[in-house]
PDB file of C-alpha atoms in Angstrom:
ATOM      1  CA  MET A 217      65.859 106.620 155.234  1.00  0.00           C
ATOM      2  CA  GLN A 218      66.091 105.237 158.750  1.00  0.00           C
ATOM      3  CA  ASP A 219      69.781 104.445 158.223  1.00  0.00           C
ATOM      4  CA  VAL A 220      70.443 108.043 157.155  1.00  0.00           C
ATOM      5  CA  ARG A 221      68.640 109.380 160.249  1.00  0.00           C
ATOM      6  CA  GLN A 222      70.613 106.954 162.401  1.00  0.00           C
ATOM      7  CA  GLY A 223      73.876 108.024 160.820  1.00  0.00           C
ATOM      8  CA  ILE A 224      73.129 111.709 161.352  1.00  0.00           C
ATOM      9  CA  LEU A 225      71.669 111.274 164.839  1.00  0.00           C
ATOM     10  CA  GLY A 226      74.493 109.072 166.048  1.00  0.00           C
ATOM     11  CA  THR A 227      77.314 111.234 164.739  1.00  0.00           C
ATOM     12  CA  ASN A 228      75.978 114.730 165.503  1.00  0.00           C
ATOM     13  CA  VAL A 229      74.392 114.107 168.897  1.00  0.00           C
ATOM     14  CA  ASP A 230      76.993 111.597 170.155  1.00  0.00           C
ATOM     15  CA  LEU A 231      74.473 109.005 171.344  1.00  0.00           C
ATOM     16  CA  ASN A 232      75.528 105.413 171.694  1.00  0.00           C
ATOM     17  CA  ALA A 233      73.646 102.733 169.738  1.00  0.00           C
ATOM     18  CA  LEU A 234      71.358 101.752 172.643  1.00  0.00           C
ATOM     19  CA  ASP A 235      70.313 105.309 173.531  1.00  0.00           C
ATOM     20  CA  ALA A 236      69.685 106.332 169.933  1.00  0.00           C
ATOM     21  CA  THR A 237      67.600 103.214 169.226  1.00  0.00           C
ATOM     22  CA  ILE A 238      65.464 103.703 172.334  1.00  0.00           C
ATOM     23  CA  TYR A 239      65.007 107.441 171.707  1.00  0.00           C
ATOM     24  CA  MET A 240      63.943 106.758 168.111  1.00  0.00           C
ATOM     25  CA  SER A 241      61.451 104.089 169.189  1.00  0.00           C
ATOM     26  CA  LEU A 242      59.509 106.434 171.473  1.00  0.00           C
ATOM     27  CA  PRO A 243      58.100 108.600 168.636  1.00  0.00           C
ATOM     28  CA  ALA A 244      57.223 105.432 166.704  1.00  0.00           C
ATOM     29  CA  VAL A 245      55.203 104.151 169.653  1.00  0.00           C
ATOM     30  CA  GLY A 246      53.489 107.529 169.931  1.00  0.00           C
ATOM     31  CA  PHE A 247      52.469 107.467 166.268  1.00  0.00           C
ATOM     32  CA  LEU A 248      51.118 103.920 166.541  1.00  0.00           C
ATOM     33  CA  LEU A 249      49.098 104.288 169.750  1.00  0.00           C
ATOM     34  CA  GLY A 250      46.114 105.869 168.013  1.00  0.00           C
ATOM     35  CA  PRO A 251      45.761 103.227 165.281  1.00  0.00           C
ATOM     36  CA  ILE A 252      46.257 100.393 167.797  1.00  0.00           C
ATOM     37  CA  PHE A 253      43.154 101.439 169.721  1.00  0.00           C
ATOM     38  CA  LEU A 254      41.066 103.175 167.054  1.00  0.00           C
ATOM     39  CA  VAL A 255      41.489 101.540 163.626  1.00  0.00           C
ATOM     40  CA  PRO A 256      39.556  98.276 163.142  1.00  0.00           C
ATOM     41  CA  HIS A 257      40.502  95.900 160.351  1.00  0.00           C
ATOM     42  CA  PRO A 258      39.253  92.514 159.132  1.00  0.00           C
ATOM     43  CA  VAL A 259      40.644  89.365 160.729  1.00  0.00           C
ATOM     44  CA  GLY A 260      40.606  85.805 159.454  1.00  0.00           C
ATOM     45  CA  TRP A 261      38.853  84.395 162.517  1.00  0.00           C
ATOM     46  CA  PRO A 262      35.411  82.803 162.193  1.00  0.00           C
ATOM     47  CA  ASP A 263      32.474  84.888 163.447  1.00  0.00           C
ATOM     48  CA  GLN A 264      34.664  87.951 163.953  1.00  0.00           C
ATOM     49  CA  GLY A 265      34.091  91.162 162.046  1.00  0.00           C
ATOM     50  CA  LEU A 266      36.399  94.145 162.273  1.00  0.00           C
ATOM     51  CA  LEU A 267      38.708  94.259 165.304  1.00  0.00           C
ATOM     52  CA  THR A 268      41.305  96.732 166.519  1.00  0.00           C
ATOM     53  CA  ASP A 269      44.821  95.567 167.334  1.00  0.00           C
ATOM     54  CA  TRP A 270      44.046  95.995 171.027  1.00  0.00           C
ATOM     55  CA  GLN A 271      41.012  93.705 170.760  1.00  0.00           C
ATOM     56  CA  ILE A 272      43.144  91.139 168.944  1.00  0.00           C
ATOM     57  CA  PHE A 273      45.764  91.406 171.695  1.00  0.00           C
ATOM     58  CA  LEU A 274      43.151  90.826 174.417  1.00  0.00           C
ATOM     59  CA  LYS A 275      41.643  87.832 172.564  1.00  0.00           C
ATOM     60  CA  THR A 276      45.094  86.327 172.037  1.00  0.00           C
ATOM     61  CA  LEU A 277      45.947  86.875 175.701  1.00  0.00           C
ATOM     62  CA  GLU A 278      42.754  85.056 176.645  1.00  0.00           C
ATOM     63  CA  LEU A 279      43.202  82.097 174.281  1.00  0.00           C
ATOM     64  CA  SER A 280      46.986  81.698 174.109  1.00  0.00           C
ATOM     65  CA  PRO A 281      49.060  83.694 176.618  1.00  0.00           C
ATOM     66  CA  GLY A 282      52.249  81.966 175.424  1.00  0.00           C
ATOM     67  CA  THR A 283      51.825  83.661 172.059  1.00  0.00           C
ATOM     68  CA  ILE A 284      52.091  87.049 173.789  1.00  0.00           C
ATOM     69  CA  GLY A 285      55.364  85.838 175.326  1.00  0.00           C
ATOM     70  CA  LEU A 286      56.655  84.959 171.865  1.00  0.00           C
ATOM     71  CA  ALA A 287      55.642  88.410 170.608  1.00  0.00           C
ATOM     72  CA  VAL A 288      57.505  90.060 173.496  1.00  0.00           C
ATOM     73  CA  MET A 289      60.559  87.907 172.824  1.00  0.00           C
ATOM     74  CA  SER A 290      60.355  88.874 169.139  1.00  0.00           C
ATOM     75  CA  GLY A 291      60.288  92.531 170.207  1.00  0.00           C
ATOM     76  CA  VAL A 292      63.404  92.063 172.342  1.00  0.00           C
ATOM     77  CA  LEU A 293      65.200  90.397 169.421  1.00  0.00           C
ATOM     78  CA  ALA A 294      64.104  93.233 167.114  1.00  0.00           C
ATOM     79  CA  LEU A 295      65.480  95.781 169.615  1.00  0.00           C
ATOM     80  CA  CYS A 296      68.806  93.925 169.719  1.00  0.00           C
ATOM     81  CA  TYR A 297      68.911  93.810 165.917  1.00  0.00           C
ATOM     82  CA  ASN A 298      68.218  97.548 165.665  1.00  0.00           C
ATOM     83  CA  ILE A 299      70.931  98.312 168.225  1.00  0.00           C
ATOM     84  CA  LEU A 300      73.365  96.174 166.224  1.00  0.00           C
ATOM     85  CA  GLN A 301      72.347  97.860 162.972  1.00  0.00           C
ATOM     86  CA  PHE A 302      72.688 101.312 164.520  1.00  0.00           C
ATOM     87  CA  GLY A 303      76.170 100.437 165.759  1.00  0.00           C
ATOM     88  CA  ILE A 304      77.108  99.381 162.227  1.00  0.00           C
ATOM     89  CA  VAL A 305      75.724 102.636 160.791  1.00  0.00           C
ATOM     90  CA  GLN A 306      77.808 104.636 163.266  1.00  0.00           C
ATOM     91  CA  SER A 307      81.007 102.713 162.555  1.00  0.00           C
ATOM     92  CA  LEU A 308      80.658 102.303 158.771  1.00  0.00           C
ATOM     93  CA  SER A 309      78.189 104.407 156.825  1.00  0.00           C
ATOM     94  CA  ALA A 310      74.468 104.539 156.152  1.00  0.00           C
ATOM     95  CA  THR A 311      75.104 103.690 152.497  1.00  0.00           C
ATOM     96  CA  HIS A 312      77.133 100.605 153.349  1.00  0.00           C
ATOM     97  CA  THR A 313      74.490  99.426 155.838  1.00  0.00           C
ATOM     98  CA  ALA A 314      71.661  99.950 153.345  1.00  0.00           C
ATOM     99  CA  PHE A 315      73.547  98.006 150.667  1.00  0.00           C
ATOM    100  CA  ALA A 316      74.324  95.248 153.182  1.00  0.00           C
ATOM    101  CA  GLY A 317      70.649  95.030 154.163  1.00  0.00           C
ATOM    102  CA  ASN A 318      69.596  94.722 150.531  1.00  0.00           C
ATOM    103  CA  PHE A 319      72.297  92.120 149.962  1.00  0.00           C
ATOM    104  CA  ASN A 320      71.047  90.110 152.952  1.00  0.00           C
ATOM    105  CA  LYS A 321      67.485  90.177 151.605  1.00  0.00           C
ATOM    106  CA  ALA A 322      68.632  89.115 148.143  1.00  0.00           C
ATOM    107  CA  ALA A 323      70.831  86.351 149.560  1.00  0.00           C
ATOM    108  CA  THR A 324      67.937  85.102 151.705  1.00  0.00           C
ATOM    109  CA  ILE A 325      65.675  84.950 148.641  1.00  0.00           C
ATOM    110  CA  ALA A 326      68.377  83.148 146.643  1.00  0.00           C
ATOM    111  CA  LEU A 327      68.933  80.674 149.486  1.00  0.00           C
ATOM    112  CA  ALA A 328      65.187  80.013 149.827  1.00  0.00           C
ATOM    113  CA  LEU A 329      64.991  79.355 146.077  1.00  0.00           C
ATOM    114  CA  CYS A 330      68.009  77.032 146.127  1.00  0.00           C
ATOM    115  CA  LEU A 331      66.637  75.057 149.098  1.00  0.00           C
ATOM    116  CA  GLN A 332      63.242  74.933 147.348  1.00  0.00           C
ATOM    117  CA  MET A 333      61.507  76.628 150.271  1.00  0.00           C
ATOM    118  CA  GLU A 334      60.061  79.114 147.767  1.00  0.00           C
ATOM    119  CA  ARG A 335      59.446  79.084 144.048  1.00  0.00           C
ATOM    120  CA  LEU A 336      59.698  81.795 141.446  1.00  0.00           C
ATOM    121  CA  PRO A 337      56.511  83.480 140.276  1.00  0.00           C
ATOM    122  CA  ASP A 338      55.163  82.265 136.946  1.00  0.00           C
ATOM    123  CA  GLY A 339      55.763  84.100 133.694  1.00  0.00           C
ATOM    124  CA  ILE A 340      57.774  87.280 133.309  1.00  0.00           C
ATOM    125  CA  TYR A 341      57.632  88.005 137.034  1.00  0.00           C
ATOM    126  CA  GLY A 342      60.025  85.131 137.753  1.00  0.00           C
ATOM    127  CA  VAL A 343      62.571  86.612 135.351  1.00  0.00           C
ATOM    128  CA  VAL A 344      62.084  90.068 136.879  1.00  0.00           C
ATOM    129  CA  MET A 345      62.626  88.639 140.364  1.00  0.00           C
ATOM    130  CA  LEU A 346      65.811  86.823 139.315  1.00  0.00           C
ATOM    131  CA  CYS A 347      67.116  90.017 137.706  1.00  0.00           C
ATOM    132  CA  ALA A 348      66.297  92.033 140.834  1.00  0.00           C
ATOM    133  CA  VAL A 349      67.981  89.550 143.194  1.00  0.00           C
ATOM    134  CA  SER A 350      71.044  89.275 140.937  1.00  0.00           C
ATOM    135  CA  GLY A 351      71.178  93.051 140.512  1.00  0.00           C
ATOM    136  CA  SER A 352      71.086  93.626 144.256  1.00  0.00           C
ATOM    137  CA  ILE A 353      73.890  91.145 144.900  1.00  0.00           C
ATOM    138  CA  LEU A 354      75.915  92.582 141.996  1.00  0.00           C
ATOM    139  CA  ALA A 355      75.392  96.179 143.203  1.00  0.00           C
ATOM    140  CA  PHE A 356      76.645  95.393 146.719  1.00  0.00           C
ATOM    141  CA  THR A 357      79.614  93.453 145.372  1.00  0.00           C
ATOM    142  CA  SER A 358      80.499  96.251 142.923  1.00  0.00           C
ATOM    143  CA  TYR A 359      80.165  98.899 145.641  1.00  0.00           C
ATOM    144  CA  ASN A 360      82.595  97.035 147.880  1.00  0.00           C
ATOM    145  CA  ILE A 361      85.075  96.368 145.064  1.00  0.00           C
ATOM    146  CA  VAL A 362      85.124 100.042 144.056  1.00  0.00           C
ATOM    147  CA  LYS A 363      85.477 101.044 147.712  1.00  0.00           C
ATOM    148  CA  ILE A 364      88.424  98.663 148.206  1.00  0.00           C
ATOM    149  CA  TRP A 365      90.087  99.913 145.008  1.00  0.00           C
ATOM    150  CA  GLY A 366      89.631 103.496 146.194  1.00  0.00           C
ATOM    151  CA  VAL A 367      91.255 102.737 149.549  1.00  0.00           C
ATOM    152  CA  LYS A 368      94.191 100.964 147.868  1.00  0.00           C
ATOM    153  CA  LEU A 369      94.655 103.829 145.407  1.00  0.00           C
ATOM    154  CA  TYR A 370      94.572 106.379 148.223  1.00  0.00           C
ATOM    155  CA  GLU A 371      97.146 104.385 150.218  1.00  0.00           C
ATOM    156  CA  ARG A 372      99.389 104.078 147.170  1.00  0.00           C
ATOM    157  CA  LEU A 373      99.177 107.799 146.387  1.00  0.00           C
ATOM    158  CA  SER A 374      99.736 108.865 149.987  1.00  0.00           C
ATOM    159  CA  SER A 375     102.790 106.610 150.350  1.00  0.00           C
ATOM    160  CA  THR A 376     104.357 108.002 147.164  1.00  0.00           C
ATOM    161  CA  SER A 377     105.731 111.439 147.855  1.00  0.00           C
ATOM    162  CA  LEU A 378     106.403 113.643 144.906  1.00  0.00           C
ATOM    163  CA  ASP A 379     109.344 115.977 145.299  1.00  0.00           C
ATOM    164  CA  LEU A 380     108.021 118.968 143.412  1.00  0.00           C
ATOM    165  CA  SER A 381     110.748 121.309 144.710  1.00  0.00           C
ATOM    166  CA  ARG A 382     113.360 119.395 142.744  1.00  0.00           C
ATOM    167  CA  GLU A 383     111.371 119.754 139.532  1.00  0.00           C
ATOM    168  CA  VAL A 384     110.953 123.503 140.128  1.00  0.00           C
ATOM    169  CA  SER A 385     114.694 123.997 140.687  1.00  0.00           C
ATOM    170  CA  ILE A 386     115.442 122.360 137.350  1.00  0.00           C
ATOM    171  CA  VAL A 387     113.289 124.939 135.588  1.00  0.00           C
ATOM    172  CA  GLU A 388     115.110 127.844 137.239  1.00  0.00           C
TER     173      GLU A 388
END
């Protein structure tokens, strides 16, 4: 859904990738401010009950300030990734970007399985996961093949000019 919004926002409002990404992040921050300060949740720390995200942030800042630096750096990398993705949506299409994202996830899962960094779930769920990963890769590949065939067919038809006036004069 985000890719569709990005495609519409970027093409109708004529914003570049950086502006559109920043403008879309402001409402997200606004929606998350309340839960950050008001919604407590359980944490896996000893002798700690329910904490809000803000309390967790303050505790982390106290115990390990370098971790906050890593979180900020992660945020900067996420911003760069979103700007790159938005640029792709503007130049290609939201559909192509969504398929590419699903393909990347499926390829990452397949790579993790091949390198034995992960293992398949036991039972039927392993088969379901293999089918889902294979289906995602197959869907993206099929989409691109059909798209390439469509472009080649269009080029072939547009380069072939039919002289319909000659056929009409024969009938007369």
